[in-house]
Structures are given as structure tokens and as C-alpha cells.
């Protein structure tokens, strides 16, 4: 049974760095055919794709966040992480980690974490 | 960037059919997935590769994609189907995008 669990600080001060970790169980994060993603939902708004780390370690980010976001993975701990720098109130959101299953010309998110609320406030 | 537009809301009576659209430029040339999202819960995959249902998803959910519009159809809608629904596709080979979301209300 694949499970993902987010953890990290729920309160971040403006202009500081948001850090979250997603612990993965039930499947190695090095497994072929999968990427490991971060997605967020600001209060009252829709889902927003943040980025993902491919099995090879390559990363891809939402261009609107590209300069502030980093996704990394630690295969030995079976987890991957998100850092978002210089946060503002607009970064307040529920952050989800998810497994993205890749296939030719497409992909989908088949497993999600329960989500963690991060509030940016002084 | 690539935009996916959805109607903000759809209302349906129990037992009736709800149709949720997702529009984007030449969307029919991309694969679309759909997610159901209830308050306080994680999104759930409803449909992938336009029209394939994962194991455990009821047959009353169906999908299609052609031209500039993908469609999620809820047949015989039940009160438990009340939720937000999001489409998702590739913006490019490396970027992803979600639709704006549709709130389905079962009256």
C-alpha cells in the first residue's frame, strides 16, 4: 500500500523559507515510471502545480515559482522535500505531495498525501 | 502558459446527469485526468488518459476528450458526489497544469 505523509512547519514568517518533507512508504522513490510532486491549494482557490522530481533526480518547476522553489529527494530515507524561499502571504496554502505515474505523452496523480496547511504570517 | 478553463459551478438533482467541461487550446491532443476533491480530504483520481477509470471508481463516472474540450460526466449523481472537480493535463513535456475547478452541488 503506497502512502505519502507530509511534515514540516505550519507557520512561516514572511520572506523566510518554507520547508516540507514527504515520507513515502510502500514503493521505492527510485521506481521507474514515477515522479514525485508537490501541489498546493491556497484558501478558496484551486489546485496549483508546484513541481516534481523525476526518478533520475531531474526537477521541473512551475515557471511562476521557478526562482524560489527547490525539490530534492533522499532515496535512503524514502522521502522528498520542498523548499520555497522568500515566502509571502500568497504562499499560504494546503500543500500536498503526490505520486505522479508517467506514461507516454501523459501522467496522472494516483496517490496523494493528506495535505498540510502552511500559513505565512508574522 | 497553458490554461484549462472549467465552469465555476454545476448544479444537479439526485439521480440526474452532471456534465463538467474542461477547455483548452487543442486539448484533444493531450491526455486529461480528472480529480474529485472534497473539503478536508486529499484529491482522488477519477479518470486518466481521458476516459480510463482507476480501480474502485464507480462506472457512473465517465470521460471523453476531443477538439478543445474534455468532459467528465456523472450519471445518476448521488449526494456523495458533491465536491470540487479538477481536470489536469500537460502544459508541456515537463510542466503540468490544473483546471480552475468546478464545484458540483447536488440539490
Tab-separated table of C-alpha atoms in Angstrom:
chain	number	residue	atom	x	y	z
A	1	UNK	CA	0.000	0.000	0.000
A	2	UNK	CA	1.530	3.274	-1.145
A	3	UNK	CA	1.343	6.052	1.408
A	4	UNK	CA	2.610	9.621	1.418
A	5	UNK	CA	2.852	11.803	4.505
A	6	UNK	CA	3.770	15.488	4.583
A	7	UNK	CA	5.546	17.087	7.502
A	8	UNK	CA	7.074	20.458	8.218
A	9	UNK	CA	6.472	23.841	9.716
A	10	UNK	CA	2.890	25.034	9.655
A	11	UNK	CA	3.813	28.662	10.253
A	12	UNK	CA	6.451	30.563	8.310
A	13	UNK	CA	7.346	34.216	8.662
A	14	UNK	CA	7.243	36.452	5.589
A	15	UNK	CA	10.416	36.405	3.487
A	16	UNK	CA	11.607	33.246	5.232
A	17	UNK	CA	11.884	29.799	3.672
A	18	UNK	CA	9.125	27.207	3.700
A	19	UNK	CA	10.353	23.617	4.102
A	20	UNK	CA	8.262	20.477	3.807
A	21	UNK	CA	9.090	16.802	3.581
A	22	UNK	CA	7.039	13.952	2.147
A	23	UNK	CA	7.718	10.487	3.519
A	24	UNK	CA	6.889	7.718	1.072
A	25	UNK	CA	6.133	4.142	2.050
A	26	UNK	CA	5.117	1.104	0.055
A	27	UNK	CA	7.255	1.858	-3.000
A	28	UNK	CA	10.861	2.968	-3.570
A	29	UNK	CA	11.012	6.559	-4.810
A	30	UNK	CA	13.589	5.369	-7.330
A	31	UNK	CA	10.987	3.170	-9.053
A	32	UNK	CA	10.794	3.582	-12.793
A	33	UNK	CA	7.740	5.272	-14.238
A	34	UNK	CA	7.046	7.602	-11.353
A	35	UNK	CA	7.736	11.191	-10.430
A	36	UNK	CA	7.238	12.799	-7.035
A	37	UNK	CA	5.305	16.017	-6.975
A	38	UNK	CA	4.207	18.961	-4.900
A	39	UNK	CA	0.832	20.618	-5.420
A	40	UNK	CA	-0.812	23.332	-3.347
A	41	UNK	CA	-4.221	24.870	-2.797
A	42	UNK	CA	-4.477	28.414	-1.423
A	43	UNK	CA	-7.562	29.094	0.690
A	44	UNK	CA	-10.627	29.422	-1.502
A	45	UNK	CA	-8.689	28.725	-4.683
A	46	UNK	CA	-7.923	25.802	-6.951
A	47	UNK	CA	-5.081	23.339	-7.182
A	48	UNK	CA	-1.731	24.690	-8.335
A	49	UNK	CA	1.092	22.528	-9.624
A	50	UNK	CA	4.417	23.400	-7.943
A	51	UNK	CA	6.860	20.932	-9.461
A	52	UNK	CA	8.265	17.430	-9.342
A	53	UNK	CA	11.403	15.371	-9.135
A	54	UNK	CA	11.834	12.620	-11.634
A	55	UNK	CA	13.233	9.219	-10.780
A	56	UNK	CA	16.527	10.319	-12.333
A	57	UNK	CA	16.741	13.262	-9.984
A	58	UNK	CA	15.859	15.852	-12.590
A	59	UNK	CA	13.498	18.514	-11.374
A	60	UNK	CA	10.870	20.613	-13.100
A	61	UNK	CA	9.084	23.593	-11.626
A	62	UNK	CA	6.135	25.867	-12.242
A	63	UNK	CA	7.621	28.864	-14.074
A	64	UNK	CA	5.720	31.216	-11.773
A	65	UNK	CA	7.665	29.787	-8.796
A	66	UNK	CA	10.828	28.663	-10.550
A	67	UNK	CA	13.208	31.122	-8.963
A	68	UNK	CA	12.045	30.333	-5.421
A	69	UNK	CA	11.383	26.584	-5.391
A	70	UNK	CA	13.627	23.576	-4.939
A	71	UNK	CA	12.573	19.940	-4.806
A	72	UNK	CA	15.037	17.292	-3.678
A	73	UNK	CA	14.934	13.618	-2.768
A	74	UNK	CA	16.674	11.365	-0.276
A	75	UNK	CA	16.346	7.800	-1.537
A	76	UNK	CA	17.943	6.367	1.594
A	77	UNK	CA	15.139	7.853	3.692
A	78	UNK	CA	12.473	7.322	1.028
A	79	UNK	CA	11.422	10.935	1.145
A	80	UNK	CA	11.399	14.046	-0.964
A	81	UNK	CA	11.319	17.657	0.065
A	82	UNK	CA	10.111	21.092	-0.967
A	83	UNK	CA	11.706	24.405	-0.140
A	84	UNK	CA	10.145	27.708	-1.148
A	85	UNK	CA	12.116	30.830	-0.403
A	86	UNK	CA	11.074	34.432	0.225
A	87	UNK	CA	7.516	33.489	1.055
A	88	UNK	CA	4.643	35.939	1.237
A	89	UNK	CA	1.029	35.673	2.323
A	90	UNK	CA	0.229	34.462	-1.198
A	91	UNK	CA	2.110	31.259	-0.399
A	92	UNK	CA	-0.337	30.382	2.370
A	93	UNK	CA	-1.920	27.139	1.237
A	94	UNK	CA	-2.521	23.480	1.886
A	95	UNK	CA	0.488	21.709	0.411
A	96	UNK	CA	0.108	18.197	-0.970
A	97	UNK	CA	2.722	15.731	-2.040
A	98	UNK	CA	1.671	13.211	-4.668
A	99	UNK	CA	2.987	10.384	-6.791
A	100	UNK	CA	2.786	11.038	-10.499
A	101	UNK	CA	2.556	7.995	-12.696
A	102	UNK	CA	4.115	8.622	-16.086
A	103	UNK	CA	3.176	7.081	-19.401
A	104	UNK	CA	3.731	8.072	-22.991
A	105	UNK	CA	2.522	11.640	-23.531
A	106	UNK	CA	0.758	11.885	-20.209
A	107	UNK	CA	0.659	11.278	-16.500
A	108	UNK	CA	-1.671	11.313	-13.543
A	109	UNK	CA	-1.522	11.592	-9.764
A	110	UNK	CA	-2.587	8.287	-8.252
A	111	UNK	CA	-1.532	8.712	-4.632
A	112	UNK	CA	-1.684	11.862	-2.509
A	113	UNK	CA	-0.631	12.834	0.977
A	114	UNK	CA	-3.253	14.137	3.361
A	115	UNK	CA	-2.043	17.704	2.898
A	116	UNK	CA	-0.527	20.138	5.347
A	117	UNK	CA	-1.547	23.734	5.910
A	118	UNK	CA	1.246	26.271	5.776
A	119	UNK	CA	0.448	29.776	6.910
A	120	UNK	CA	2.726	32.706	6.133
A	121	UNK	CA	2.368	35.287	8.857
A	122	UNK	CA	4.481	37.374	11.173
B	1	UNK	CA	1.497	29.098	-20.192
B	2	UNK	CA	-1.400	26.812	-20.922
B	3	UNK	CA	-4.817	27.476	-19.369
B	4	UNK	CA	-7.572	24.994	-18.628
B	5	UNK	CA	-10.977	26.564	-18.060
B	6	UNK	CA	-13.830	24.974	-16.168
B	7	UNK	CA	-17.254	26.331	-15.219
B	8	UNK	CA	-17.116	27.530	-11.601
B	9	UNK	CA	-20.194	25.569	-10.617
B	10	UNK	CA	-22.614	22.922	-11.780
B	11	UNK	CA	-25.871	22.052	-10.054
B	12	UNK	CA	-27.623	18.721	-10.481
B	13	UNK	CA	-30.572	16.915	-8.950
B	14	UNK	CA	-30.008	13.493	-7.391
B	15	UNK	CA	-30.205	10.756	-9.980
B	16	UNK	CA	-29.651	13.144	-12.854
B	17	UNK	CA	-26.576	13.642	-15.048
B	18	UNK	CA	-23.939	16.287	-14.426
B	19	UNK	CA	-21.521	17.308	-17.148
B	20	UNK	CA	-18.302	19.126	-16.305
B	21	UNK	CA	-16.259	20.623	-19.096
B	22	UNK	CA	-12.582	21.470	-19.289
B	23	UNK	CA	-11.475	23.686	-22.156
B	24	UNK	CA	-8.027	24.377	-23.535
B	25	UNK	CA	-6.363	25.022	-26.853
B	26	UNK	CA	-6.220	21.726	-28.771
B	27	UNK	CA	-6.848	19.885	-25.528
B	28	UNK	CA	-7.966	16.858	-27.511
B	29	UNK	CA	-4.331	16.305	-28.474
B	30	UNK	CA	-3.361	15.924	-24.832
B	31	UNK	CA	-4.266	13.357	-22.207
B	32	UNK	CA	-6.539	14.620	-19.454
B	33	UNK	CA	-7.024	13.323	-15.939
B	34	UNK	CA	-9.796	14.269	-13.518
B	35	UNK	CA	-9.797	14.571	-9.711
B	36	UNK	CA	-12.534	14.794	-7.109
B	37	UNK	CA	-11.715	16.942	-4.118
B	38	UNK	CA	-13.868	17.092	-1.013
B	39	UNK	CA	-13.247	19.601	1.810
B	40	UNK	CA	-10.659	18.425	4.289
B	41	UNK	CA	-9.657	15.452	2.157
B	42	UNK	CA	-6.992	14.739	-0.428
B	43	UNK	CA	-7.908	14.827	-4.117
B	44	UNK	CA	-8.922	11.485	-5.592
B	45	UNK	CA	-8.073	10.339	-9.108
B	46	UNK	CA	-11.314	9.745	-11.033
B	47	UNK	CA	-10.151	9.410	-14.624
B	48	UNK	CA	-6.872	9.185	-16.509
B	49	UNK	CA	-5.927	9.069	-20.172
B	50	UNK	CA	-9.199	10.911	-20.875
B	51	UNK	CA	-11.561	8.027	-20.209
B	52	UNK	CA	-9.956	5.337	-18.067
B	53	UNK	CA	-11.308	4.744	-14.581
B	54	UNK	CA	-8.951	3.589	-11.827
B	55	UNK	CA	-9.954	0.569	-9.816
B	56	UNK	CA	-12.680	1.430	-7.335
B	57	UNK	CA	-14.153	4.374	-9.219
B	58	UNK	CA	-17.848	3.809	-9.975
B	59	UNK	CA	-18.985	3.318	-13.549
B	60	UNK	CA	-21.253	6.361	-13.235
B	61	UNK	CA	-18.125	8.451	-13.833
B	62	UNK	CA	-17.062	8.670	-17.474
B	63	UNK	CA	-14.782	10.886	-19.502
B	64	UNK	CA	-14.075	11.993	-23.036
B	65	UNK	CA	-11.778	14.425	-24.806
B	66	UNK	CA	-11.994	15.888	-28.286
B	67	UNK	CA	-11.215	19.127	-30.017
B	68	UNK	CA	-10.713	21.805	-27.389
B	69	UNK	CA	-12.863	20.250	-24.660
B	70	UNK	CA	-12.596	17.375	-22.238
B	71	UNK	CA	-15.735	16.260	-20.431
B	72	UNK	CA	-16.389	14.456	-17.180
B	73	UNK	CA	-19.891	13.000	-16.925
B	74	UNK	CA	-21.523	11.952	-13.679
B	75	UNK	CA	-24.501	9.731	-14.411
B	76	UNK	CA	-27.064	9.036	-11.723
B	77	UNK	CA	-25.486	11.663	-9.477
B	78	UNK	CA	-25.566	10.905	-5.764
B	79	UNK	CA	-25.337	13.321	-2.811
B	80	UNK	CA	-21.884	11.889	-2.068
B	81	UNK	CA	-20.697	13.237	-5.437
B	82	UNK	CA	-20.927	16.798	-4.167
B	83	UNK	CA	-17.345	18.051	-4.369
B	84	UNK	CA	-14.908	20.132	-6.390
B	85	UNK	CA	-13.683	18.584	-9.617
B	86	UNK	CA	-10.427	19.420	-11.388
B	87	UNK	CA	-9.092	18.476	-14.787
B	88	UNK	CA	-5.350	18.213	-15.341
B	89	UNK	CA	-3.096	17.947	-18.368
B	90	UNK	CA	0.423	18.594	-19.511
B	91	UNK	CA	1.325	22.207	-20.243
B	92	UNK	CA	4.415	20.891	-21.983
B	93	UNK	CA	6.503	17.731	-21.782
B	94	UNK	CA	7.815	18.952	-18.454
B	95	UNK	CA	5.116	21.198	-16.978
B	96	UNK	CA	1.696	20.381	-15.622
B	97	UNK	CA	-1.479	22.409	-15.242
B	98	UNK	CA	-4.754	22.030	-13.373
B	99	UNK	CA	-8.084	23.384	-14.457
B	100	UNK	CA	-9.730	26.154	-12.488
B	101	UNK	CA	-12.067	23.713	-10.779
B	102	UNK	CA	-15.826	23.119	-10.770
B	103	UNK	CA	-17.971	22.909	-7.662
B	104	UNK	CA	-20.706	20.327	-8.117
B	105	UNK	CA	-23.772	20.845	-5.972
B	106	UNK	CA	-26.340	18.086	-5.668
B	107	UNK	CA	-29.640	19.795	-4.917
